[in-house]
Amino acid sequence: MKTPQDVLAYIKDKDVKMVDVKFIDLPGLWQHFSVPVSEFDENAFAEGFGFDGSSIRGFRAIDQSDMNLIPDPTTAVMDPFSKVPTLSIICDIIDPVTGEKYNRDPRNIAKKAEAYLRASGIADESYWGPEAEFFVFDSIRFDQNQHSGYYFIDSVEGIWNSGREENPNLGYKPRYKEGYFPVPPTDSQQDMRNDMVMTMLEAGLNIECQHHEVATAGQAEIDIKYNKLVKMADDLMMFKYIVKNVARKHGKTATFMPKPLFQDNGTGMHVHMSLWKDGIPLFFDEKGYAKLSQTALYFIGGLLKHAHALTGITNPTTNSYKRLVPGYEAPVNLVYSMRNRSAAVRIPMYSNNPKTKRVEFRPPDPSCNPYLAFAALLMAGLDGIKNKIDPGQPMDKDIFELPPEEAKDIRSVPGSLDAALKALQNDHEFLLEGGVFDKDVLDAWIEYKLTREFDAIRLRPHPYEFMLYYDL
């Protein structure tokens, strides 16, 4: 569907009863409300639907709260979970007074990034392929108040349940860091992931594969086929929506937290990127290192130069930095390499087809807002191309095994959210190019993350502090 008329015809053909209007808040969660189909006509695409922006995280103050949602007809699809036939449609956010697109709407920022790419003359399209991992648990309990704080995770697949006395305990539990590719019954969630994939295909997502991931207790990955920037961010939001709802349908709970389990692999979202112009891939050169073009190397130079600032957007939670530590396959080292998964930037070597030549940036995790993350990564790469930033020499060794004298000069990602946000404060000019991001949205993002998240964690006693310090 491309036009409002297409959507209205589809509504009639599918006997739709409700329309679910979705948009994304600044931290990166979908918000929604539903209207009867009788309230959804051509005027909806022109006038939109009003809502209270002051009640949405990171948006407006109460004295400027009125905002409009304008549906994007290209995003319309049947909602796969509603009992009543319901059309799902993603909206852009408009200021009803000025008629302009809202500067803090993450989807608007992603659209501006695509427009900036075309205006730069460097390329006319970028393609994106995120590998969003997640966990599916059987239960989760957590609380934090003035006198207690705890969380309890459980999974029948978790190796910690190998000694469980409940009858029956049938074994077949992936050991820590050994969950990659076992067949059922050790992989106990094959059917559920297939259910997720079938639902995604029905919702219009293009899926390449699904599998169990490295950690115990139901870590999984489902790979979406590459697409253009805004479309991929739209698809990733639908992806997360489907994962969570299918898990719930199976009596389980899914999370995209980067590090829910101590001393096991965390959840990442490696992002594959490529640039194209006039239908020609720009990252391929038969004679280059890993068959990369000079353009691709400069793009990598931009990613590595701005990596500290980028993590303030691509790894935006305090939990993100519990994943970004050595020893759990986390890509903490700011170097590039072909095939080497210990590097922050990897060049996949599965194929010699020029169309598949791409750059994989490995630090991001799926707690990020994909519209902001993809836009920021694109801007960093373009800055590298425009300013011919040299990424240095590749690192084709296992960095975790390097002797200290060789490893000492290798930069690493920030070790905490506040360090990443401080880097973003000090290095953001590349994001302001072409008006893609602006100071207002960056200031709002940094303030929200520091006050609502980093400070909120910093001020609370941690349960392990009692283990360390109670008897002092």
Coordinates of C-alpha atoms in Angstrom, one line a residue:
M1 CA 0.0 0.0 0.0
K2 CA 1.3 3.4 -1.0
T3 CA -1.6 5.9 -0.8
P4 CA -4.5 6.6 1.6
Q5 CA -6.8 5.3 -1.1
D6 CA -4.9 2.0 -1.0
V7 CA -5.3 1.7 2.7
L8 CA -9.1 2.5 2.6
A9 CA -9.6 -0.1 -0.1
Y10 CA -7.7 -2.6 2.0
I11 CA -9.8 -1.8 5.1
K12 CA -12.9 -2.5 3.1
D13 CA -11.5 -5.7 1.6
K14 CA -10.4 -7.1 5.0
D15 CA -13.6 -5.9 6.8
V16 CA -11.4 -4.0 9.3
K17 CA -13.3 -2.9 12.4
M18 CA -10.6 -0.9 14.3
V19 CA -7.4 1.0 13.4
D20 CA -4.5 0.9 15.8
V21 CA -2.5 4.1 15.6
K22 CA 1.2 3.7 16.6
F23 CA 4.1 6.1 17.2
I24 CA 7.4 5.9 19.0
D25 CA 8.5 7.8 22.1
L26 CA 12.0 9.2 22.5
P27 CA 13.5 6.3 24.5
G28 CA 12.2 3.9 21.9
L29 CA 8.9 2.2 22.9
W30 CA 5.8 2.1 20.7
Q31 CA 2.8 3.9 22.0
H32 CA -0.7 3.5 20.5
F33 CA -4.4 4.1 20.7
S34 CA -7.2 2.6 18.6
V35 CA -10.1 4.2 16.7
P36 CA -13.2 2.6 15.1
V37 CA -12.9 2.3 11.4
S38 CA -15.8 4.8 11.1
E39 CA -13.4 7.5 12.4
F40 CA -10.7 6.6 9.9
D41 CA -11.1 8.2 6.4
E42 CA -9.1 10.3 4.0
N43 CA -9.2 13.2 6.5
A44 CA -7.1 11.1 8.9
F45 CA -4.2 11.3 6.5
A46 CA -4.5 15.0 6.2
E47 CA -5.6 16.2 9.6
G48 CA -4.4 13.3 11.8
F49 CA -5.3 12.5 15.3
G50 CA -4.6 14.7 18.3
F51 CA -2.9 13.5 21.5
D52 CA -1.3 14.8 24.7
G53 CA 2.5 15.1 24.0
S54 CA 3.2 16.1 27.6
S55 CA 2.3 12.5 28.7
I56 CA 4.9 10.9 26.4
R57 CA 8.4 10.4 27.6
G58 CA 10.9 12.9 26.3
F59 CA 8.3 15.0 24.4
R60 CA 6.5 18.3 25.2
A61 CA 6.0 20.4 28.4
I62 CA 2.4 20.6 29.6
D63 CA 1.9 24.1 28.2
Q64 CA 2.7 22.9 24.7
S65 CA 1.1 19.5 24.9
D66 CA -1.2 19.4 21.8
M67 CA 0.3 17.3 19.0
N68 CA -1.0 15.5 15.9
L69 CA -0.3 12.0 14.5
I70 CA -0.4 11.7 10.7
P71 CA -0.7 8.1 9.5
D72 CA 1.9 6.8 7.0
P73 CA -0.1 4.7 4.5
T74 CA 3.0 2.6 3.5
T75 CA 3.1 1.1 7.0
A76 CA -0.5 -0.3 7.1
V77 CA -0.7 -4.0 8.0
M78 CA -3.2 -6.2 9.8
D79 CA -2.4 -6.4 13.5
P80 CA -1.5 -10.1 14.1
F81 CA -2.8 -10.2 17.7
S82 CA -6.1 -8.3 17.9
K83 CA -9.2 -10.4 18.4
V84 CA -11.2 -7.8 16.4
P85 CA -9.9 -7.3 12.8
T86 CA -7.6 -4.4 13.4
L87 CA -5.3 -2.4 11.0
S88 CA -2.0 -1.3 12.4
I89 CA -0.5 1.9 11.1
I90 CA 2.6 3.9 12.1
C91 CA 2.3 7.7 12.3
D92 CA 4.6 10.7 12.0
I93 CA 4.2 13.5 14.6
I94 CA 3.3 17.0 13.6
D95 CA 3.1 20.3 15.6
P96 CA -0.5 21.4 15.0
V97 CA 0.4 25.1 15.4
T98 CA 3.3 25.3 12.9
G99 CA 2.3 22.3 10.8
E100 CA 5.9 21.2 10.9
K101 CA 7.2 17.7 11.7
Y102 CA 8.2 17.4 15.4
N103 CA 11.9 17.7 15.9
R104 CA 11.9 15.1 18.7
D105 CA 10.0 12.5 16.7
P106 CA 12.6 9.7 16.2
R107 CA 11.0 8.7 12.9
N108 CA 11.3 12.2 11.6
I109 CA 15.0 12.2 12.5
A110 CA 15.5 8.9 10.6
K111 CA 13.7 10.4 7.6
K112 CA 16.0 13.5 7.7
A113 CA 19.0 11.2 7.8
E114 CA 17.9 9.5 4.6
A115 CA 17.3 12.9 3.0
Y116 CA 20.7 14.1 4.1
L117 CA 22.3 11.0 2.5
R118 CA 20.7 11.8 -0.9
A119 CA 21.6 15.5 -0.6
S120 CA 25.2 14.7 0.1
G121 CA 25.7 13.2 -3.3
I122 CA 27.7 10.4 -1.7
A123 CA 24.9 7.8 -2.1
D124 CA 21.2 7.7 -2.7
E125 CA 20.3 4.7 -0.6
S126 CA 21.5 2.9 2.5
Y127 CA 20.6 -0.6 3.6
W128 CA 20.4 -1.9 7.1
G129 CA 20.3 -5.3 8.6
P130 CA 20.2 -5.5 12.4
E131 CA 20.6 -8.9 14.3
A132 CA 18.4 -8.4 17.2
E133 CA 18.9 -11.0 20.0
F134 CA 16.6 -11.5 22.9
F135 CA 15.8 -13.8 25.8
V136 CA 12.6 -15.8 26.4
F137 CA 12.1 -16.7 30.1
D138 CA 9.3 -18.6 31.9
S139 CA 8.9 -15.9 34.6
I140 CA 10.3 -12.6 35.9
R141 CA 9.8 -10.9 39.2
F142 CA 11.4 -7.6 40.3
D143 CA 10.9 -4.7 42.7
Q144 CA 12.8 -1.8 44.1
N145 CA 11.5 0.3 47.0
Q146 CA 12.8 2.1 50.1
H147 CA 13.7 -1.0 52.0
S148 CA 14.2 -3.8 49.4
G149 CA 15.4 -4.5 45.9
Y150 CA 15.5 -7.8 43.9
Y151 CA 14.9 -9.6 40.7
F152 CA 14.2 -13.3 40.1
I153 CA 14.5 -14.8 36.6
D154 CA 13.5 -18.4 35.8
S155 CA 13.6 -20.6 32.8
V156 CA 13.0 -24.3 32.6
E157 CA 15.8 -24.2 30.0
G158 CA 18.3 -22.5 32.3
I159 CA 21.2 -24.6 33.3
W160 CA 20.8 -23.5 36.9
N161 CA 17.7 -25.8 36.9
S162 CA 19.7 -28.9 36.1
G163 CA 19.3 -30.1 39.7
R164 CA 15.6 -29.2 40.1
E165 CA 13.7 -31.8 42.1
E166 CA 10.4 -31.1 40.5
N167 CA 9.0 -34.1 38.6
P168 CA 9.7 -34.4 35.8
N169 CA 13.1 -32.8 35.3
L170 CA 14.0 -34.1 31.8
G171 CA 17.4 -32.4 31.5
Y172 CA 18.6 -31.1 28.1
K173 CA 19.5 -27.6 29.3
P174 CA 22.2 -25.6 27.4
R175 CA 25.2 -25.0 29.6
Y176 CA 26.4 -21.4 30.1
K177 CA 27.8 -20.0 26.8
E178 CA 26.9 -23.2 25.0
G179 CA 23.5 -22.4 23.6
Y180 CA 24.6 -21.8 20.0
F181 CA 22.8 -24.1 17.5
P182 CA 21.8 -27.2 19.6
V183 CA 18.9 -29.2 18.2
P184 CA 15.8 -30.0 20.2
P185 CA 15.2 -31.1 22.8
T186 CA 18.1 -29.0 24.2
D187 CA 16.7 -26.2 22.1
S188 CA 13.3 -26.1 23.7
Q189 CA 11.9 -23.1 21.9
Q190 CA 12.2 -24.1 18.3
D191 CA 8.4 -24.2 17.7
M192 CA 7.9 -20.9 19.5
R193 CA 10.5 -19.1 17.4
N194 CA 8.9 -20.6 14.2
D195 CA 5.6 -19.2 15.4
M196 CA 7.3 -15.8 15.7
V197 CA 8.7 -16.1 12.2
M198 CA 5.4 -17.1 10.7
T199 CA 3.7 -14.1 12.4
M200 CA 6.4 -11.8 11.2
L201 CA 6.0 -13.0 7.6
E202 CA 2.3 -12.5 7.8
A203 CA 3.0 -8.9 9.0
G204 CA 5.2 -8.2 6.0
L205 CA 8.6 -8.7 7.5
N206 CA 11.3 -10.4 5.4
I207 CA 13.0 -13.0 7.7
E208 CA 16.2 -14.9 6.8
C209 CA 16.6 -17.3 9.7
Q210 CA 16.0 -18.1 13.4
H211 CA 18.1 -19.9 15.9
H212 CA 19.0 -20.4 19.6
E213 CA 21.8 -18.1 20.7
V214 CA 24.9 -18.6 22.8
A215 CA 23.5 -18.1 26.3
T216 CA 21.5 -20.6 28.3
A217 CA 17.8 -20.0 29.3
G218 CA 16.2 -19.2 25.9
Q219 CA 18.5 -16.7 24.3
A220 CA 17.4 -16.4 20.6
E221 CA 18.1 -14.5 17.4
I222 CA 15.8 -14.0 14.4
D223 CA 17.4 -12.2 11.5
I224 CA 15.5 -9.7 9.4
K225 CA 16.6 -9.3 5.7
Y226 CA 18.2 -5.9 5.0
N227 CA 16.1 -2.9 4.0
K228 CA 16.2 0.9 3.8
L229 CA 16.8 2.9 7.0
V230 CA 13.3 4.1 8.0
K231 CA 11.6 0.9 6.7
M232 CA 14.0 -1.2 8.8
A233 CA 13.4 0.8 11.9
D234 CA 9.7 0.4 11.3
D235 CA 10.2 -3.4 10.8
L236 CA 12.3 -3.7 14.0
M237 CA 9.5 -2.1 16.1
M238 CA 7.1 -4.6 14.6
F239 CA 9.7 -7.4 15.2
K240 CA 9.9 -6.6 18.9
Y241 CA 6.1 -6.3 19.2
I242 CA 5.7 -9.8 17.7
V243 CA 8.4 -11.4 19.7
K244 CA 6.9 -10.2 23.0
N245 CA 3.3 -11.1 22.1
V246 CA 4.1 -14.5 20.7
A247 CA 6.1 -15.3 23.8
R248 CA 3.2 -14.2 26.0
K249 CA 0.9 -16.4 23.9
H250 CA 3.1 -19.4 24.8
G251 CA 3.0 -18.5 28.5
K252 CA 6.5 -17.0 28.5
T253 CA 8.1 -13.5 28.6
A254 CA 10.6 -12.0 26.2
T255 CA 13.1 -9.2 26.9
F256 CA 15.5 -7.2 24.8
M257 CA 17.6 -6.2 27.9
P258 CA 21.2 -6.3 27.0
K259 CA 22.4 -8.2 30.1
P260 CA 19.7 -10.0 32.1
L261 CA 21.9 -12.9 33.2
F262 CA 25.1 -12.6 35.2
Q263 CA 28.2 -14.4 33.9
D264 CA 26.6 -15.4 30.6
N265 CA 26.5 -13.8 27.2
G266 CA 24.4 -10.7 26.8
T267 CA 22.1 -9.6 24.1
G268 CA 23.4 -7.5 21.2
M269 CA 22.2 -6.1 18.0
H270 CA 25.0 -6.1 15.4
V271 CA 24.0 -3.7 12.6
H272 CA 25.0 -4.4 9.0
M273 CA 25.2 -1.3 6.8
S274 CA 25.9 -0.5 3.1
L275 CA 25.7 2.5 0.8
W276 CA 24.4 2.4 -2.8
K277 CA 24.3 4.9 -5.7
D278 CA 22.5 4.5 -9.0
G279 CA 22.0 0.8 -8.1
I280 CA 25.7 0.2 -7.6
P281 CA 27.1 -0.9 -4.2
L282 CA 29.7 1.5 -3.0
F283 CA 31.5 -0.6 -0.4
F284 CA 33.0 -3.2 -2.8
D285 CA 36.4 -3.2 -4.3
E286 CA 37.9 -6.4 -5.6
K287 CA 41.5 -5.2 -4.7
G288 CA 40.8 -3.7 -1.3
Y289 CA 41.3 -5.2 2.1
A290 CA 38.5 -7.7 2.7
K291 CA 37.3 -6.4 -0.8
L292 CA 36.3 -3.1 0.8
S293 CA 36.4 0.1 -1.2
Q294 CA 38.1 3.3 0.1
T295 CA 34.6 4.7 0.6
A296 CA 33.8 1.8 3.0
L297 CA 37.1 2.3 4.8
Y298 CA 36.4 6.0 5.4
F299 CA 32.9 5.0 6.6
I300 CA 34.5 2.7 9.1
G301 CA 36.8 5.6 10.1
G302 CA 33.8 7.7 10.9
L303 CA 32.2 4.9 13.0
L304 CA 35.4 4.3 15.0
K305 CA 36.2 8.0 15.5
H306 CA 32.7 8.7 16.8
A307 CA 32.2 5.4 18.6
H308 CA 32.2 6.8 22.1
A309 CA 29.5 9.3 21.2
L310 CA 27.5 6.7 19.2
T311 CA 27.3 4.4 22.2
G312 CA 25.3 7.1 24.0
I313 CA 22.6 6.4 21.4
T314 CA 23.2 2.8 20.3
N315 CA 23.7 1.5 23.9
P316 CA 21.4 3.8 25.8
T317 CA 20.8 2.0 29.1
T318 CA 22.8 1.4 32.3
N319 CA 22.4 -2.3 31.6
S320 CA 24.0 -1.9 28.2
Y321 CA 27.4 -1.5 29.8
K322 CA 27.1 -4.8 31.8
R323 CA 27.2 -6.5 28.3
L324 CA 30.1 -4.4 27.0
V325 CA 32.8 -6.1 29.0
P326 CA 35.6 -8.5 27.9
G327 CA 35.0 -12.2 28.1
Y328 CA 31.5 -12.7 26.7
E329 CA 32.1 -12.1 23.0
A330 CA 31.2 -8.4 23.5
P331 CA 32.8 -6.2 20.8
V332 CA 34.5 -3.7 23.1
N333 CA 37.6 -3.0 21.0
L334 CA 37.4 -0.1 18.6
V335 CA 39.2 -1.7 15.6
Y336 CA 38.0 -3.3 12.4
S337 CA 38.7 -6.7 10.9
M338 CA 37.4 -9.3 8.5
R339 CA 35.8 -12.2 10.2
N340 CA 37.1 -11.3 13.6
R341 CA 34.2 -11.0 16.1
S342 CA 36.3 -9.5 18.8
A343 CA 36.5 -6.2 16.8
A344 CA 33.8 -3.5 17.0
V345 CA 33.7 -3.4 13.2
R346 CA 33.6 -6.7 11.3
I347 CA 33.5 -7.2 7.5
P348 CA 31.5 -10.4 6.9
M349 CA 33.2 -12.7 4.3
Y350 CA 30.5 -15.2 3.6
S351 CA 30.1 -14.2 -0.1
N352 CA 32.1 -12.6 -2.9
N353 CA 29.0 -11.0 -4.4
P354 CA 29.6 -7.2 -4.5
K355 CA 26.0 -6.7 -3.5
T356 CA 26.6 -8.4 -0.2
K357 CA 29.6 -6.3 0.8
R358 CA 28.8 -4.5 4.0
V359 CA 30.1 -3.2 7.3
E360 CA 28.9 -4.7 10.5
F361 CA 29.0 -2.5 13.6
R362 CA 28.8 -4.8 16.6
P363 CA 28.5 -2.7 19.8
P364 CA 24.8 -1.7 19.6
D365 CA 22.1 -3.6 21.5
P366 CA 18.3 -3.9 21.0
S367 CA 17.5 -1.6 23.9
C368 CA 18.2 1.3 21.5
N369 CA 15.7 3.4 19.7
P370 CA 16.3 2.1 16.1
Y371 CA 15.4 5.3 14.3
L372 CA 17.9 7.3 16.4
A373 CA 20.6 4.6 16.3
F374 CA 20.5 4.0 12.5
A375 CA 20.4 7.7 11.9
A376 CA 23.4 8.3 14.2
L377 CA 25.4 5.5 12.6
L378 CA 24.7 6.8 9.1
M379 CA 25.8 10.3 10.1
A380 CA 29.0 9.0 11.7
G381 CA 29.9 7.0 8.5
L382 CA 29.1 9.9 6.2
D383 CA 31.3 12.2 8.3
G384 CA 34.1 9.6 7.8
I385 CA 33.6 9.7 4.0
K386 CA 33.3 13.5 3.8
N387 CA 36.5 14.1 5.9
K388 CA 38.4 11.0 4.7
I389 CA 38.9 9.6 8.2
D390 CA 41.5 6.9 8.1
P391 CA 40.4 3.9 10.2
G392 CA 44.0 2.7 10.6
Q393 CA 45.3 -0.8 10.1
P394 CA 42.9 -3.8 10.5
M395 CA 43.3 -6.1 13.5
D396 CA 43.1 -9.7 12.3
K397 CA 44.1 -11.3 15.7
D398 CA 42.0 -12.3 18.6
I399 CA 42.3 -9.0 20.6
F400 CA 41.3 -10.7 23.9
E401 CA 44.5 -12.9 23.5
L402 CA 46.9 -10.1 22.7
P403 CA 49.8 -9.5 25.1
P404 CA 49.5 -6.3 27.1
E405 CA 52.1 -4.4 25.2
E406 CA 50.1 -4.9 21.9
A407 CA 46.7 -4.3 23.4
K408 CA 47.5 -1.1 25.4
D409 CA 46.9 1.3 22.5
I410 CA 43.6 -0.2 21.4
R411 CA 40.7 2.1 22.2
S412 CA 37.6 0.5 23.8
V413 CA 34.0 1.5 24.1
P414 CA 32.9 3.5 27.2
G415 CA 32.4 1.6 30.4
S416 CA 29.2 3.2 31.6
L417 CA 26.2 5.1 30.4
D418 CA 27.3 8.4 31.9
A419 CA 30.7 8.2 30.2
A420 CA 28.9 7.5 26.9
L421 CA 26.6 10.4 27.4
K422 CA 29.5 12.7 28.3
A423 CA 31.2 11.6 25.0
L424 CA 28.0 12.5 23.2
Q425 CA 27.9 15.9 24.8
N426 CA 31.5 16.5 23.6
D427 CA 31.2 15.0 20.1
H428 CA 27.9 15.6 18.4
E429 CA 28.6 18.1 15.6
F430 CA 28.5 15.4 13.0
L431 CA 24.9 14.6 14.1
L432 CA 23.9 18.2 13.5
E433 CA 24.9 18.2 9.8
G434 CA 21.9 18.9 7.6
G435 CA 19.7 19.5 10.6
V436 CA 19.2 15.7 11.0
F437 CA 19.6 15.9 14.8
D438 CA 19.4 19.3 16.6
K439 CA 20.6 20.5 20.0
D440 CA 17.2 20.4 21.5
V441 CA 16.7 16.7 20.9
L442 CA 20.2 15.8 21.9
D443 CA 19.9 17.8 25.1
A444 CA 16.5 16.2 25.9
W445 CA 18.0 12.8 25.3
I446 CA 21.0 13.3 27.5
E447 CA 19.0 14.9 30.3
Y448 CA 16.4 12.1 30.2
K449 CA 19.0 9.4 30.3
L450 CA 21.1 11.0 33.0
T451 CA 18.3 11.9 35.4
R452 CA 15.7 9.3 34.7
E453 CA 18.0 6.3 34.3
F454 CA 21.7 6.8 35.3
D455 CA 21.0 8.8 38.5
A456 CA 18.0 6.6 39.3
I457 CA 20.3 3.6 39.4
R458 CA 23.2 5.4 41.0
L459 CA 21.2 6.6 44.0
R460 CA 19.8 3.1 44.9
P461 CA 21.6 0.5 47.0
H462 CA 22.5 -2.6 45.0
P463 CA 21.7 -6.0 46.5
Y464 CA 25.3 -7.1 46.1
E465 CA 26.5 -4.2 48.2
F466 CA 25.0 -6.0 51.2
M467 CA 27.1 -9.0 50.3
L468 CA 30.2 -6.8 50.2
Y469 CA 29.7 -4.3 52.9
Y470 CA 27.0 -5.3 55.5
D471 CA 29.6 -6.7 58.0
L472 CA 31.9 -3.7 57.8

